[in-house]
Short mmCIF file of C-alpha atoms and ligand atoms in Angstrom, two decimals:
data_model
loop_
_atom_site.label_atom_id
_atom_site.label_comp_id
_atom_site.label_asym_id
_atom_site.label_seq_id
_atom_site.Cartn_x
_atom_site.Cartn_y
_atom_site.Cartn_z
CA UNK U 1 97.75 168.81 63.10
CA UNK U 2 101.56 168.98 64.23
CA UNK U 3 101.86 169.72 67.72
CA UNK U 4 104.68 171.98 68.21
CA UNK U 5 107.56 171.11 70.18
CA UNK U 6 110.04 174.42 71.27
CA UNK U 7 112.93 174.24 71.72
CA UNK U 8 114.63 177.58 71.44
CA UNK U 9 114.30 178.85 75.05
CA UNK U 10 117.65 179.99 74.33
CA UNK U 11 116.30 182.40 72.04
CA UNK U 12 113.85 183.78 74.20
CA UNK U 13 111.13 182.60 76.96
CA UNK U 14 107.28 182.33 77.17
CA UNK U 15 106.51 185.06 79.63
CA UNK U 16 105.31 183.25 82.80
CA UNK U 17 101.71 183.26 83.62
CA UNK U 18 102.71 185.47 87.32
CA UNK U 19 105.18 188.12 85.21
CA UNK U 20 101.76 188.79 83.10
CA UNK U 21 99.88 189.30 86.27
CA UNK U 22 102.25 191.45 87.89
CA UNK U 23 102.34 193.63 84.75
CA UNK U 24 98.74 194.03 84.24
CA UNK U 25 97.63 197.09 86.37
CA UNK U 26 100.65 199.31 84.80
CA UNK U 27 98.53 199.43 81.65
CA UNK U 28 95.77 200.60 83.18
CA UNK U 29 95.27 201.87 87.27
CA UNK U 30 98.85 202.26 87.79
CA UNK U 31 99.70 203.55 84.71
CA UNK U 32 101.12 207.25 85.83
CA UNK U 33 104.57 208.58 85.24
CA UNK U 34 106.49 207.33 88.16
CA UNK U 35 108.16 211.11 87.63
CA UNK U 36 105.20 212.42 88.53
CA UNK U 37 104.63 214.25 91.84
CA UNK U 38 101.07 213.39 92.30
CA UNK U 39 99.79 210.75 94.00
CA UNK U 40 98.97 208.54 91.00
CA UNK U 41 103.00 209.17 90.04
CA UNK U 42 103.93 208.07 93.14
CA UNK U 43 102.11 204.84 92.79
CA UNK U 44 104.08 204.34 89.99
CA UNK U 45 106.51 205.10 91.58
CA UNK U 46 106.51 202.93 94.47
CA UNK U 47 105.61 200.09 92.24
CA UNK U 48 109.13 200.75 90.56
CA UNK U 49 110.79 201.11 93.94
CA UNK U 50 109.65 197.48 94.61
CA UNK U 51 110.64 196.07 91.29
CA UNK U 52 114.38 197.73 92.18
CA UNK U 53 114.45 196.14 95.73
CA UNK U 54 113.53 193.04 95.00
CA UNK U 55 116.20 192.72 91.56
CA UNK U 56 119.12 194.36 93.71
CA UNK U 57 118.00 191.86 96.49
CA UNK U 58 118.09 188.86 94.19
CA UNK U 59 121.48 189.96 92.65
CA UNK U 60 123.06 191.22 96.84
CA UNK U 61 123.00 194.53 94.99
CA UNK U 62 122.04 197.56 96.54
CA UNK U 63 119.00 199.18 95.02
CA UNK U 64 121.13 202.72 93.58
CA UNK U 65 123.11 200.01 91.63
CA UNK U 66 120.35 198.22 89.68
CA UNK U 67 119.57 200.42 86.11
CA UNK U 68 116.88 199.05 84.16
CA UNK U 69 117.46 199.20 80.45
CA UNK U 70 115.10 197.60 77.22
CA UNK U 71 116.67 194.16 77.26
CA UNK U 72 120.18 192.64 77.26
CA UNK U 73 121.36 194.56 73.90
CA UNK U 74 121.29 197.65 75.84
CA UNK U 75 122.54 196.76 79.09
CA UNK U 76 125.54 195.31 77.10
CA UNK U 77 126.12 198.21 75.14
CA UNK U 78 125.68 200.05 78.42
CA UNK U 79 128.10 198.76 80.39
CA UNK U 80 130.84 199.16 77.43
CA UNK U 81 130.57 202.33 75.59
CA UNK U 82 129.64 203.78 79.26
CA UNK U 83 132.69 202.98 80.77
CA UNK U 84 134.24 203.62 77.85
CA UNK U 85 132.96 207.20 77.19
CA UNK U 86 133.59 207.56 81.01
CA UNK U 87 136.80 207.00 80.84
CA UNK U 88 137.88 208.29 77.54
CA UNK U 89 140.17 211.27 79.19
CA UNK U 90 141.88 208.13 81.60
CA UNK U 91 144.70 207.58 79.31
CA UNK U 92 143.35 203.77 79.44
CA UNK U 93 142.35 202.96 76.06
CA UNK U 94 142.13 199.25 75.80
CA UNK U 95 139.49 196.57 76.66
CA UNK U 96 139.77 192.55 76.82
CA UNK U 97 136.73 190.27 75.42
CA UNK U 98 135.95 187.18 74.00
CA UNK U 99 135.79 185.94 70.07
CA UNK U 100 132.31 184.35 71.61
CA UNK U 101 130.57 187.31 72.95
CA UNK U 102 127.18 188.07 71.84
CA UNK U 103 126.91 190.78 68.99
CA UNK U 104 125.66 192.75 71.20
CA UNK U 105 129.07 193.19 72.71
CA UNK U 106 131.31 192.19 69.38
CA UNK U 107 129.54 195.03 67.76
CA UNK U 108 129.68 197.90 70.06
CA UNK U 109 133.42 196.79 70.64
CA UNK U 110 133.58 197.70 66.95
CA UNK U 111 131.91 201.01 67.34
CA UNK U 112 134.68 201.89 70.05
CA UNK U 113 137.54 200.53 68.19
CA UNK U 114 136.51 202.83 65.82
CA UNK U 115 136.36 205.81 68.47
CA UNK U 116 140.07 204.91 68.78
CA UNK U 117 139.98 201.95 71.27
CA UNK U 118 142.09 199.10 71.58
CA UNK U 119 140.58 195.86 71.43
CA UNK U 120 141.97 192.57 72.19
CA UNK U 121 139.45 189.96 71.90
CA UNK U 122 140.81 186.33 73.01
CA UNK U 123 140.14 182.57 71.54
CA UNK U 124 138.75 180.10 72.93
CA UNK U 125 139.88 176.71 73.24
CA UNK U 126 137.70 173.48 71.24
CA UNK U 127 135.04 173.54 73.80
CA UNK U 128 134.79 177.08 74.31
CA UNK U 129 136.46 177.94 77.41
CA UNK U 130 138.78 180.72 78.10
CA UNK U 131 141.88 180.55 79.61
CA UNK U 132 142.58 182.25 82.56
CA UNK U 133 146.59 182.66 82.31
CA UNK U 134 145.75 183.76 78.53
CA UNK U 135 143.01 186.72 79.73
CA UNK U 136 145.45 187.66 82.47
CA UNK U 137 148.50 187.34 80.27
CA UNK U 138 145.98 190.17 78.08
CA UNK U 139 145.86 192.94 80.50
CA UNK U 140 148.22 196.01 80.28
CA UNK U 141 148.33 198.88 82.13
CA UNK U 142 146.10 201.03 79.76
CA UNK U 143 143.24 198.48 79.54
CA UNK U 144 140.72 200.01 81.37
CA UNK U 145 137.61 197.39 80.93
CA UNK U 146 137.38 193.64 80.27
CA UNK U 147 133.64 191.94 79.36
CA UNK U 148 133.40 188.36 79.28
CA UNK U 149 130.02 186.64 79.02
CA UNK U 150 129.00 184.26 82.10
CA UNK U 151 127.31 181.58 80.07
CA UNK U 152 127.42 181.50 76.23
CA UNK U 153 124.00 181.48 74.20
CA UNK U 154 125.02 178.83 71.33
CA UNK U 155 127.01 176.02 73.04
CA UNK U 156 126.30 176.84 76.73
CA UNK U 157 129.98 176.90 77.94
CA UNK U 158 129.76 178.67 81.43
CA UNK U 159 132.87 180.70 82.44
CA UNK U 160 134.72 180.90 85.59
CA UNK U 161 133.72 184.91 86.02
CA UNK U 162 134.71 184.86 89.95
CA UNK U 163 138.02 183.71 88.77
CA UNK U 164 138.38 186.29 85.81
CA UNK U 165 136.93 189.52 87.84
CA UNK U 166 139.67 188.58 90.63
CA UNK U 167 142.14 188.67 88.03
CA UNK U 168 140.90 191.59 86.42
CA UNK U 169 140.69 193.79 89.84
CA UNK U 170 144.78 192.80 90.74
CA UNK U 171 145.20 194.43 87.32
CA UNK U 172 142.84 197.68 88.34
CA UNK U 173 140.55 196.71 85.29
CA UNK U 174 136.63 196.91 85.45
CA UNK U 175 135.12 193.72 84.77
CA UNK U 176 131.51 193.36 83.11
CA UNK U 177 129.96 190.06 82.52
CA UNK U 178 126.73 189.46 80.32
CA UNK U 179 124.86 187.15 82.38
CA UNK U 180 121.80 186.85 79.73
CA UNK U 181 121.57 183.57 79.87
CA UNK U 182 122.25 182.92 83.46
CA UNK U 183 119.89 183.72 85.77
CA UNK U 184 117.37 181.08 85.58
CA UNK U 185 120.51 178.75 85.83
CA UNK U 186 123.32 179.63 87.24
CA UNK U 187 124.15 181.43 90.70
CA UNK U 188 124.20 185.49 90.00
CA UNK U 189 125.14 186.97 93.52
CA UNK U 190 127.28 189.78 92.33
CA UNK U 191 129.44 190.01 95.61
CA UNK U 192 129.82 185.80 95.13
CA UNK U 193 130.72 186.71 91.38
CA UNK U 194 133.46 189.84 92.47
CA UNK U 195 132.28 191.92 89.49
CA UNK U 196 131.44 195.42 88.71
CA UNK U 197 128.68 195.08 86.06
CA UNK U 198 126.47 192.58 85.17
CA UNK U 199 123.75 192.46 82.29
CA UNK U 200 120.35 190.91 82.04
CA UNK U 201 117.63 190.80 79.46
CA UNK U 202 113.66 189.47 81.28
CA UNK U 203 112.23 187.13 78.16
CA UNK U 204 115.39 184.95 78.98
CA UNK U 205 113.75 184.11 82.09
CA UNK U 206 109.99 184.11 81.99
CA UNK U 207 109.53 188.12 81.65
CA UNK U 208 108.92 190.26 78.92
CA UNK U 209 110.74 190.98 75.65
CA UNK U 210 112.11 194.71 76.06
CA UNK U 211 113.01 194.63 79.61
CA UNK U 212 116.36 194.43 81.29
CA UNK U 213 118.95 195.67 83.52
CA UNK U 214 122.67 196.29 84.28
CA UNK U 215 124.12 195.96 87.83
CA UNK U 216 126.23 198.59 88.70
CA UNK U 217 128.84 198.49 91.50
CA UNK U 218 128.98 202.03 93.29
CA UNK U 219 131.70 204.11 92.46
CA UNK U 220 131.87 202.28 88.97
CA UNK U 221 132.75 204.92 85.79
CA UNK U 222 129.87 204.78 83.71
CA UNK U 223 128.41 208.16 81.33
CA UNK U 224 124.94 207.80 80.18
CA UNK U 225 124.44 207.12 76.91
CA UNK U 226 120.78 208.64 76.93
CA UNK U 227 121.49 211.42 79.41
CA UNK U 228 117.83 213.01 78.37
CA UNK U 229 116.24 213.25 81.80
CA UNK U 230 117.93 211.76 84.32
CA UNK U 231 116.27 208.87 85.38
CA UNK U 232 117.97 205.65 86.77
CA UNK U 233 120.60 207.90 88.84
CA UNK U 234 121.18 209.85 86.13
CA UNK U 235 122.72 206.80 83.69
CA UNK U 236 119.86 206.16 81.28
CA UNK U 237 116.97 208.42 80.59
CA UNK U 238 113.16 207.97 79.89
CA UNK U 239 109.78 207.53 81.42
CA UNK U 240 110.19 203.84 83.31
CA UNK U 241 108.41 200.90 81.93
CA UNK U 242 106.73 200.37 84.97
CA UNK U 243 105.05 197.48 84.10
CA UNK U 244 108.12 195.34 82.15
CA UNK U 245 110.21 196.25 85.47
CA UNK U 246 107.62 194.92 87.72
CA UNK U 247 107.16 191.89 85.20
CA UNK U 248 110.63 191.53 84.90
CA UNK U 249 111.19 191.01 88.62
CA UNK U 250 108.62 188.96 89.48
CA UNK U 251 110.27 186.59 86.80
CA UNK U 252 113.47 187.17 88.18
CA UNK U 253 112.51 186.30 91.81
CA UNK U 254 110.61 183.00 90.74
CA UNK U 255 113.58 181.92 88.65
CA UNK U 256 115.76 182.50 91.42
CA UNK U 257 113.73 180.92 93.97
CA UNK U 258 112.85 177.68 91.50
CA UNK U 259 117.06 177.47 89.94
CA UNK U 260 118.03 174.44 91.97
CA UNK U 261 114.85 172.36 90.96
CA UNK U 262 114.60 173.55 87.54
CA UNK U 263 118.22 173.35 86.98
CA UNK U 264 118.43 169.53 87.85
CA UNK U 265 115.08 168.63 85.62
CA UNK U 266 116.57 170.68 82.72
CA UNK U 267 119.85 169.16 82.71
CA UNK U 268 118.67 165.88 83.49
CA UNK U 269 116.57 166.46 80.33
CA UNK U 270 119.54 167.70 78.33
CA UNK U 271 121.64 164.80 79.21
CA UNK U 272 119.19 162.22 78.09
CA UNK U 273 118.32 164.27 74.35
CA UNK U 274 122.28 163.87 74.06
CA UNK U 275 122.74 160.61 74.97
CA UNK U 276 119.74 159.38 72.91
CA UNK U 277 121.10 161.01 69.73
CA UNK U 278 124.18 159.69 70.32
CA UNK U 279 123.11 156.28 70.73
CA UNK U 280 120.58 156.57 67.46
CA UNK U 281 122.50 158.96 64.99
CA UNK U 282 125.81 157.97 63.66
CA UNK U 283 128.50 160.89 62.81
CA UNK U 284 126.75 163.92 65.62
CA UNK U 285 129.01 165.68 67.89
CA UNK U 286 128.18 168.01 71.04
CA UNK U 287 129.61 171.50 70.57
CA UNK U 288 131.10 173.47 73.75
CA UNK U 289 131.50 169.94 75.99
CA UNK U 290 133.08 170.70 79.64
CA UNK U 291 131.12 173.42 82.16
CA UNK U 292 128.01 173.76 80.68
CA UNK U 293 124.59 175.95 81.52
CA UNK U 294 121.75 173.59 82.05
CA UNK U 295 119.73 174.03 79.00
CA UNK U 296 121.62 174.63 75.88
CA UNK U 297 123.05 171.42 73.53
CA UNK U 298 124.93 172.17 70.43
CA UNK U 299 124.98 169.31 67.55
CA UNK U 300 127.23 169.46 64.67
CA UNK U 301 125.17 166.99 62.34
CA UNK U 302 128.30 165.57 59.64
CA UNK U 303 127.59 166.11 56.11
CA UNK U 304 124.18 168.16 56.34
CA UNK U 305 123.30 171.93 55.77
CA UNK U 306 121.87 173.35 58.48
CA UNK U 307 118.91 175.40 57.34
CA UNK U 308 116.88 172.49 55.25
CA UNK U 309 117.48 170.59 58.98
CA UNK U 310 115.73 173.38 60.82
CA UNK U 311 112.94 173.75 58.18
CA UNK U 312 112.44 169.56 57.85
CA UNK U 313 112.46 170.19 62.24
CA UNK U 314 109.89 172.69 61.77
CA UNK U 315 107.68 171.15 59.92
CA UNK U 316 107.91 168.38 61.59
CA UNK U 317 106.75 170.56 64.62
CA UNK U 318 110.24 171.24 66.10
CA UNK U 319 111.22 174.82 66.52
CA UNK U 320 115.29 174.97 67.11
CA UNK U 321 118.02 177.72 65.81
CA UNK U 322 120.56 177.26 63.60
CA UNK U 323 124.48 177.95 64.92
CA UNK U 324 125.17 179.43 62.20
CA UNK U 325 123.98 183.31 60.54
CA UNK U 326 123.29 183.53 56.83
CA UNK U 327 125.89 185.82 55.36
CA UNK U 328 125.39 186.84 51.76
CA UNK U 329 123.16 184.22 50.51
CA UNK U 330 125.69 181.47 52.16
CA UNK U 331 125.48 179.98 55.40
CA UNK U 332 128.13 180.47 57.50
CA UNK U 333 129.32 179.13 60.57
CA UNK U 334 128.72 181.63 63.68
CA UNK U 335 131.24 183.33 64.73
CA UNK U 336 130.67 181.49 67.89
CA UNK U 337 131.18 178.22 65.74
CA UNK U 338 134.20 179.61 63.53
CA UNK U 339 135.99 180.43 67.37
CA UNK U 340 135.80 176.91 68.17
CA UNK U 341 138.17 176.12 65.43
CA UNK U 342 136.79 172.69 64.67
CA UNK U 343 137.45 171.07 60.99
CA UNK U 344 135.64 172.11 58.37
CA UNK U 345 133.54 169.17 58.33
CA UNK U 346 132.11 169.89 61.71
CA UNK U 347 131.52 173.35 61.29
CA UNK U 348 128.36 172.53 59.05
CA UNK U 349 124.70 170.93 59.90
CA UNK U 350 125.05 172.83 63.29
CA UNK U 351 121.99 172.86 65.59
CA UNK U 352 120.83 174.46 69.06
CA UNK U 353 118.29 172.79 71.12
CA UNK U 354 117.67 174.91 74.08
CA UNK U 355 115.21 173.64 76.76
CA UNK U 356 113.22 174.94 79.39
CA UNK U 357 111.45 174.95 82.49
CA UNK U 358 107.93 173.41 80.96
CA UNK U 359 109.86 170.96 78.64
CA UNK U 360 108.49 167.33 79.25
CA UNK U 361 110.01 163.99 79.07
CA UNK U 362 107.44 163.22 76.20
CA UNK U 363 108.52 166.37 73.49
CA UNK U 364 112.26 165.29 74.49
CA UNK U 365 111.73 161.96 73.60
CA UNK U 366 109.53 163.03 70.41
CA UNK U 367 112.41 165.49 69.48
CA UNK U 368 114.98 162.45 69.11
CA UNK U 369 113.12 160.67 66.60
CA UNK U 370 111.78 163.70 64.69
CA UNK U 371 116.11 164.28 64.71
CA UNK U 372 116.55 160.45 63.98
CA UNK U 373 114.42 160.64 60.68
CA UNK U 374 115.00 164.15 59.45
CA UNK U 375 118.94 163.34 59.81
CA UNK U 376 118.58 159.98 57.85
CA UNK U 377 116.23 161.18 55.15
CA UNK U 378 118.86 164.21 54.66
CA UNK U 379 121.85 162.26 54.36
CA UNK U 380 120.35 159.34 51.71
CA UNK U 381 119.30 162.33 49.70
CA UNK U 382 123.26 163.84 50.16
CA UNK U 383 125.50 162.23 47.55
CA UNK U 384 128.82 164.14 49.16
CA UNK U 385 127.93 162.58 53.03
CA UNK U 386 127.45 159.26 50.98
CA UNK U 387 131.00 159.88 49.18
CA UNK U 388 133.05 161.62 52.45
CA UNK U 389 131.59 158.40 54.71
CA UNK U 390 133.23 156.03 52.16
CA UNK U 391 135.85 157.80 51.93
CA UNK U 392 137.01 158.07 55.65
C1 LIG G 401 124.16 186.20 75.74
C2 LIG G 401 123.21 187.22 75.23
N1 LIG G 401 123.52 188.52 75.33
C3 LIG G 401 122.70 189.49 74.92
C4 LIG G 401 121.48 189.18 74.32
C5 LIG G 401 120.62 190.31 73.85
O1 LIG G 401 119.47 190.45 74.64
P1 LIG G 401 118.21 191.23 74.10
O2 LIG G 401 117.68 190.45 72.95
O3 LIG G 401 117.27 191.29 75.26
O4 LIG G 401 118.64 192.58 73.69
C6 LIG G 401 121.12 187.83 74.16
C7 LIG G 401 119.86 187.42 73.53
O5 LIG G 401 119.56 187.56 72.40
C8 LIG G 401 122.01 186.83 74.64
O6 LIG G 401 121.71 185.53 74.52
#
C-alpha cells in the first residue's frame, strides 16, 4: 500500500476536526431558518450573529460589513460585477487587475468587458510582482474599481495591497483584494490593509468547501447580484448556511490565532523541499521567487511534460497540481505561467507543491526523492531533454 502524501493544500484544505464540530448541531437541533421569528429561528439566528462577530472581529471589520457568500468564486465575482452594476450610471467605466488573477476574477472581468467595461489588466514582472508606479501609472479618472489578489494561488507571490489600496484611494478608485489564499498566512486586518473589499473562501483554511465571505467597507457601492430576499444587508439573498458560517469561523479564528506558529513551520518546511531539490535535481527552477506566502513552491522541471509528472507523483502516492490547464487536448502553460514571460523551455514540466499545517518533516523528505526518481526516470526516457542538454 502507498501511503499518500498531499500536497495540494493550495487547492483546498482538510476541514479541521473543531470546524466539523462547530458545524454539527446546524444539521440537526439548530437547524431552523435563521429568518424565522420563532424561537428555534432565532437560535439560528444567534448562532449566525456569532459566526459574523467573530469573522468581522478577526478581519477589524464591523459585523454590517462581513457578507457571507458560497466560497471565494462568489465573493470575487461579488465584489466586481457589484460595484460594477453599482456604479454603471457613474460615468466611471474602467477597472485595473492583474494578468495573474484567479479565473474567478479574469472571467467575470470578461463578462463586464462585455457589458461595455474597460479593462486594463497589468503584467507582471519574472517573479510575479506588480509594479506599483505601473498600477498607479493605470488609473484614469473614469476607472472606478481596481482588484488585485493579496497572495497568488500558483507561485505564491504576495503583493504589497497596503501600498496599492493607498494608491488606489489618492486616485478615488475602490480597491478589492482576493485574499483566498491568505488568511491562514498572511496578516488580513482590513484597516492595516486600507482596502474596501476583501474575499475569502473557508476550505482554504480548515473550513468547509462552499463557504465564504466578502468584507465590505461601509458606504462601499455594491448592488446585489441575488437581490431575492434580502438577506446579508440586502447584498446577497438566501436562507444562511448556518452551519458552513459557523464552521467557517471557527476555522477562521484558529487560523488566525495559530498564523505565526504555523507560518514559520510551513515555510521552514518549504524552504528545505526547495533547497533539497535543488541540491538533488539538475535543470529545476522556483517560479514566483521574491515575497512569497508560506506554503506554495512552484518548479519548472526542464525538458518534462507536466501531466505524466503528476500521474508518476500520484502513483507514487504524491498528490500535487499541475501549473498549467489542459486546453484542447494540449497542455498549456497557465495563464499565471504564460504572465511570467519565462522562455519557452521553462514554461513546461511545471509543478505546485502546496503545504500545510499537518505536513511533517518525514512526507517532505519522502516527497524529494519520490521528485528525485520520477524526474530522472522521465528524462532518460525523453530523447529531446537528452538532445536540448547536449545541445546547451
Ligand atoms: C486565489 C483564489 N481565488 C479564488 C478561488 C476560488 O475559491 P472557491 O473555490 O471557494 O470558489 C481560489 C480557489 O480555488 C483561489 O485560490
Amino acid at each position: 500500500v502507498v501511503t499518500r502524501i498531499y500536497l495540494d493544500f493550495a487547492a483546498t484544505t482538510p476541514a479541521r476536526p473543531e470546524a466539523v464540530e462547530a458545524m454539527q448541531p446546524f444539521f440537526s437541533e439548530f437547524g431552523a431558518n435563521p429568518s424565522s421569528l420563532h424561537t428555534e429561528g432565532r437560535a439560528a439566528k444567534a448562532a449566525l450573529d456569532a459566526a459574523r462577530d467573530c469573522v468581522a472581529r478577526l478581519l477589524g471589520a464591523r459585523a454590517n460589513e462581513v457578507v457571507f457568500t458560497s466560497g471565494g468564486s462568489e465573493a470575487d465575482t461579488l465584489a466586481l460585477a457589484g460595484t460594477a452594476r453599482a456604479l454603471r450610471s457613474s460615468g466611471r467605466r474602467h477597472i485595473v487587475s492583474t494578468e495573474i488573477e484567479h479565473h474567478a476574477v479574469l472571467h467575470t472581468l470578461d463578462a463586464l468587458r462585455e457589458d461595455g467595461w474597460e479593462i486594463t489588466l497589468l503584467p507582471v514582472d519574472k517573479t510575479g510582482a506588480v509594479d506599483p508606479a505601473a498600477f498607479e501609472a493605470a488609473l484614469r479618472p473614469d476607472t472606478a474599481l481596481a482588484s488585485i489578489m493579496y497572495a497568488n494561488n500558483e507561485i505564491g507571490t504576495v503583493a504589497p495591497i497596503a501600498e496599492l489600496a493607498a494608491i488606489a484611494h489618492r486616485h478615488g478608485v475602490l480597491f478589492h483584494t482576493d485574499a483566498v489564499q491568505a488568511p491562514a498566512y498572511l496578516p488580513l486586518h482590513v484597516q492595516a490593509l486600507g482596502i474596501d473589499m476583501l474575499s475569502l473562501a473557508a476550505h482554504k483554511f480548515g473550513g468547509p468547501k462552499g463557504a465564504g465571505a466578502l468584507f465590505v467597507r461601509a458606504g462601499t457601492p455594491l448592488a446585489a447580484l441575488l437581490p431575492g430576499g434580502g438577506q446579508e444587508f440586502g447584498k446577497r439573498a438566501g436562507t444562511e448556511n448556518v452551519a458552513a458560517i459557523s464552521g467557517l469561523a471557527c476555522a477562521l479564528d484558529l487560523a488566525v490565532r495559530e498564523r505565526a506558529e504555523t507560518g514559520a513551520r510551513v515555510s521552514a518546511l518549504r524552504d528545505w523541499f526547495e533547497e533539497e531539490v535543488m541540491r538533488r535535481i539538475p535543470d529545476v527552477r522556483v517560479n514566483g521567487a521574491g515575497r512569497r506566502i508560506a506554503h506554495i513552491t512552484n518548479l519548472s522541471i526542464l525538458g518534462l511534460e507536466t501531466e505524466p509528472l503528476l500521474l508518476r507523483l500520484d502513483l507514487d502516492g504524491v498528490a500535487v497540481s499541475s501549473g498549467s490547464a489542459c486546453a484542447s487536448g494540449a497542455l498549456e502553460p497557465s495563464h499565471v505561467i504564460a504572465a511570467l514571460r519565462l522562455e519557452t523551455r521553462w514554461m513546461q514540466g511545471v509543478l505546485r507543491f502546496s503545504f500545510g499545517r499537518t505536513t511533517t518533516k518525514a512526507e517532505v523528505h519522502r516527497a524529494v526523492e519520490v521528485l528525485e526518481a520520477a524526474v530522472a526516470h522521465q528524462r532518460s526516457s525523453t530523447p529531446a531533454f537528452q538532445t536540448k542538454r547536449i545541445g546547451e
